Amino acid sequence: MCTECNYRSSDVKTGGEIPRLGKKIYLDVRDPLDLQRDILKSETCYLKIDEIDVEVAPGTMGGRFTTVEGLLTQIRDDTKGTVFDMDDVEGSGGDSMTEDKREAWTRFFDKIDMAIKGELQYTILLEDPLANSYVQNPWAPEPDERLREEEYERSKEVEDDLGLSDMKTQMGEGGEYVREMFDKEDEKDKGKAAEKLPSYEPPDEEL
C-alpha cells in the first residue's frame, strides 16, 4: 500500500532466473478442499477451465497469489463488472444487452458460482511460458494424484513476444553480459550457447 495515497494492489510480480522450458500445470478440482489450495497465477500465465468455459489470457489479471476459490471469485467479479458495466453482484446493469445475451451470461456466471461452491468437478490448466505459476500440493513431498505438471518447449513466436530472444540475462566470468540462449544446444554446450556482448559501465554521476 502506498503511504502517500493509500493505493492498494494485489498484483504479484515474479522474477528470478528464466528457465529454458515453459510449464503446464493441471489441477483436478474434485471437492471443496481443493478450493483451499494456494495458487500463483503469474502475469504471463494462460488459464483455462473447459468445464465452465473460462479462459484468461496472459496479462489480463496480472499476477495473483491466492486460493483456487479466491482466483475463481476474482475472475467472476472482474468479468461481471465488465459485462454488466458495474461491480456489484446483482448483474442489473447492461441495459443495452439483448435478452438472449443476458441469459447466456447468467448461465455462465451460474456455472462459475457452482465451481466456487465446490458443486462442480473441473480441471484448471495453467500454461506458463516462464514457469512462474504454482499450485500447492498439500501432501508434499508425497505425490498428488490431482496435480500434474509437464514442461514444454517455447515457440520462437512466444519468445519474441516475451522479449527473450535478445534479452541480456546472465553475467559472464569476465564481468561482461552474455545473452542466454533457449535451445537444445544450451544443454549440450553452454559455452557455445551464450553470445558475448560488450561490457556495460554506468556513467559517472555528477555530485
PDB file of C-alpha atoms in Angstrom, residues 100-170:
ATOM      1  CA  ASP A 100     -30.547 -13.741 -25.193  1.00  0.00           C
ATOM      2  CA  LYS A 101     -27.097 -12.447 -24.304  1.00  0.00           C
ATOM      3  CA  ARG A 102     -28.175 -11.665 -20.762  1.00  0.00           C
ATOM      4  CA  GLU A 103     -29.457 -15.211 -20.311  1.00  0.00           C
ATOM      5  CA  ALA A 104     -26.231 -16.654 -21.744  1.00  0.00           C
ATOM      6  CA  TRP A 105     -24.111 -14.605 -19.352  1.00  0.00           C
ATOM      7  CA  THR A 106     -26.401 -15.553 -16.462  1.00  0.00           C
ATOM      8  CA  ARG A 107     -25.828 -19.247 -17.221  1.00  0.00           C
ATOM      9  CA  PHE A 108     -22.094 -18.593 -17.436  1.00  0.00           C
ATOM     10  CA  PHE A 109     -21.974 -16.906 -14.032  1.00  0.00           C
ATOM     11  CA  ASP A 110     -24.180 -19.607 -12.523  1.00  0.00           C
ATOM     12  CA  LYS A 111     -21.585 -22.207 -13.540  1.00  0.00           C
ATOM     13  CA  ILE A 112     -18.760 -20.178 -12.024  1.00  0.00           C
ATOM     14  CA  ASP A 113     -20.757 -19.820  -8.788  1.00  0.00           C
ATOM     15  CA  MET A 114     -21.223 -23.582  -8.672  1.00  0.00           C
ATOM     16  CA  ALA A 115     -17.482 -24.063  -9.233  1.00  0.00           C
ATOM     17  CA  ILE A 116     -16.691 -21.623  -6.406  1.00  0.00           C
ATOM     18  CA  LYS A 117     -19.015 -23.512  -4.039  1.00  0.00           C
ATOM     19  CA  GLY A 118     -17.463 -26.873  -4.909  1.00  0.00           C
ATOM     20  CA  GLU A 119     -20.614 -28.139  -6.612  1.00  0.00           C
ATOM     21  CA  LEU A 120     -18.798 -28.975  -9.865  1.00  0.00           C
ATOM     22  CA  GLN A 121     -15.788 -31.073 -10.794  1.00  0.00           C
ATOM     23  CA  TYR A 122     -13.389 -29.481 -13.260  1.00  0.00           C
ATOM     24  CA  THR A 123      -9.748 -29.215 -14.297  1.00  0.00           C
ATOM     25  CA  ILE A 124      -7.731 -25.999 -14.155  1.00  0.00           C
ATOM     26  CA  LEU A 125      -4.960 -25.572 -16.724  1.00  0.00           C
ATOM     27  CA  LEU A 126      -2.170 -23.084 -16.051  1.00  0.00           C
ATOM     28  CA  GLU A 127       0.127 -22.709 -19.059  1.00  0.00           C
ATOM     29  CA  ASP A 128       3.083 -20.504 -18.211  1.00  0.00           C
ATOM     30  CA  PRO A 129       5.912 -19.990 -20.737  1.00  0.00           C
ATOM     31  CA  LEU A 130       8.149 -18.667 -17.936  1.00  0.00           C
ATOM     32  CA  ALA A 131       7.187 -21.438 -15.470  1.00  0.00           C
ATOM     33  CA  ASN A 132       6.432 -18.922 -12.713  1.00  0.00           C
ATOM     34  CA  SER A 133       2.997 -20.275 -11.774  1.00  0.00           C
ATOM     35  CA  TYR A 134       2.359 -22.703  -8.934  1.00  0.00           C
ATOM     36  CA  VAL A 135      -0.339 -24.840  -7.307  1.00  0.00           C
ATOM     37  CA  GLN A 136       0.041 -26.151  -3.769  1.00  0.00           C
ATOM     38  CA  ASN A 137       0.457 -29.862  -3.099  1.00  0.00           C
ATOM     39  CA  PRO A 138      -0.936 -30.339   0.442  1.00  0.00           C
ATOM     40  CA  TRP A 139       0.692 -33.780   0.681  1.00  0.00           C
ATOM     41  CA  ALA A 140       4.216 -32.748  -0.384  1.00  0.00           C
ATOM     42  CA  PRO A 141       6.700 -34.389  -0.606  1.00  0.00           C
ATOM     43  CA  GLU A 142       4.268 -37.203  -1.404  1.00  0.00           C
ATOM     44  CA  PRO A 143       2.809 -37.161  -4.941  1.00  0.00           C
ATOM     45  CA  ASP A 144      -0.587 -35.571  -5.562  1.00  0.00           C
ATOM     46  CA  GLU A 145      -2.848 -37.581  -7.850  1.00  0.00           C
ATOM     47  CA  ARG A 146      -4.933 -34.490  -8.619  1.00  0.00           C
ATOM     48  CA  LEU A 147      -1.963 -32.325  -9.608  1.00  0.00           C
ATOM     49  CA  ARG A 148       0.115 -32.845 -12.757  1.00  0.00           C
ATOM     50  CA  GLU A 149       2.945 -30.825 -14.279  1.00  0.00           C
ATOM     51  CA  GLU A 150       4.671 -31.014 -17.633  1.00  0.00           C
ATOM     52  CA  GLU A 151       7.390 -28.953 -19.247  1.00  0.00           C
ATOM     53  CA  TYR A 152       7.309 -27.828 -22.866  1.00  0.00           C
ATOM     54  CA  GLU A 153       9.445 -26.040 -25.427  1.00  0.00           C
ATOM     55  CA  ARG A 154       8.545 -22.416 -26.027  1.00  0.00           C
ATOM     56  CA  SER A 155       7.989 -21.468 -29.646  1.00  0.00           C
ATOM     57  CA  LYS A 156      10.114 -18.741 -31.249  1.00  0.00           C
ATOM     58  CA  GLU A 157       6.994 -16.583 -31.560  1.00  0.00           C
ATOM     59  CA  VAL A 158       6.348 -16.831 -27.812  1.00  0.00           C
ATOM     60  CA  GLU A 159       9.976 -15.979 -27.010  1.00  0.00           C
ATOM     61  CA  ASP A 160       9.795 -12.974 -29.322  1.00  0.00           C
ATOM     62  CA  ASP A 161       6.560 -11.827 -27.649  1.00  0.00           C
ATOM     63  CA  LEU A 162       8.176 -12.149 -24.207  1.00  0.00           C
ATOM     64  CA  GLY A 163      11.302 -10.329 -25.339  1.00  0.00           C
ATOM     65  CA  LEU A 164      13.537 -13.305 -24.614  1.00  0.00           C
ATOM     66  CA  SER A 165      15.263 -13.570 -27.978  1.00  0.00           C
ATOM     67  CA  ASP A 166      17.665 -10.709 -27.294  1.00  0.00           C
ATOM     68  CA  MET A 167      17.400 -10.407 -23.529  1.00  0.00           C
ATOM     69  CA  LYS A 168      20.615  -9.996 -21.536  1.00  0.00           C
ATOM     70  CA  THR A 169      20.087 -12.315 -18.595  1.00  0.00           C
ATOM     71  CA  GLN A 170      23.475 -13.590 -17.372  1.00  0.00           C
TER      72      GLN A 170
END
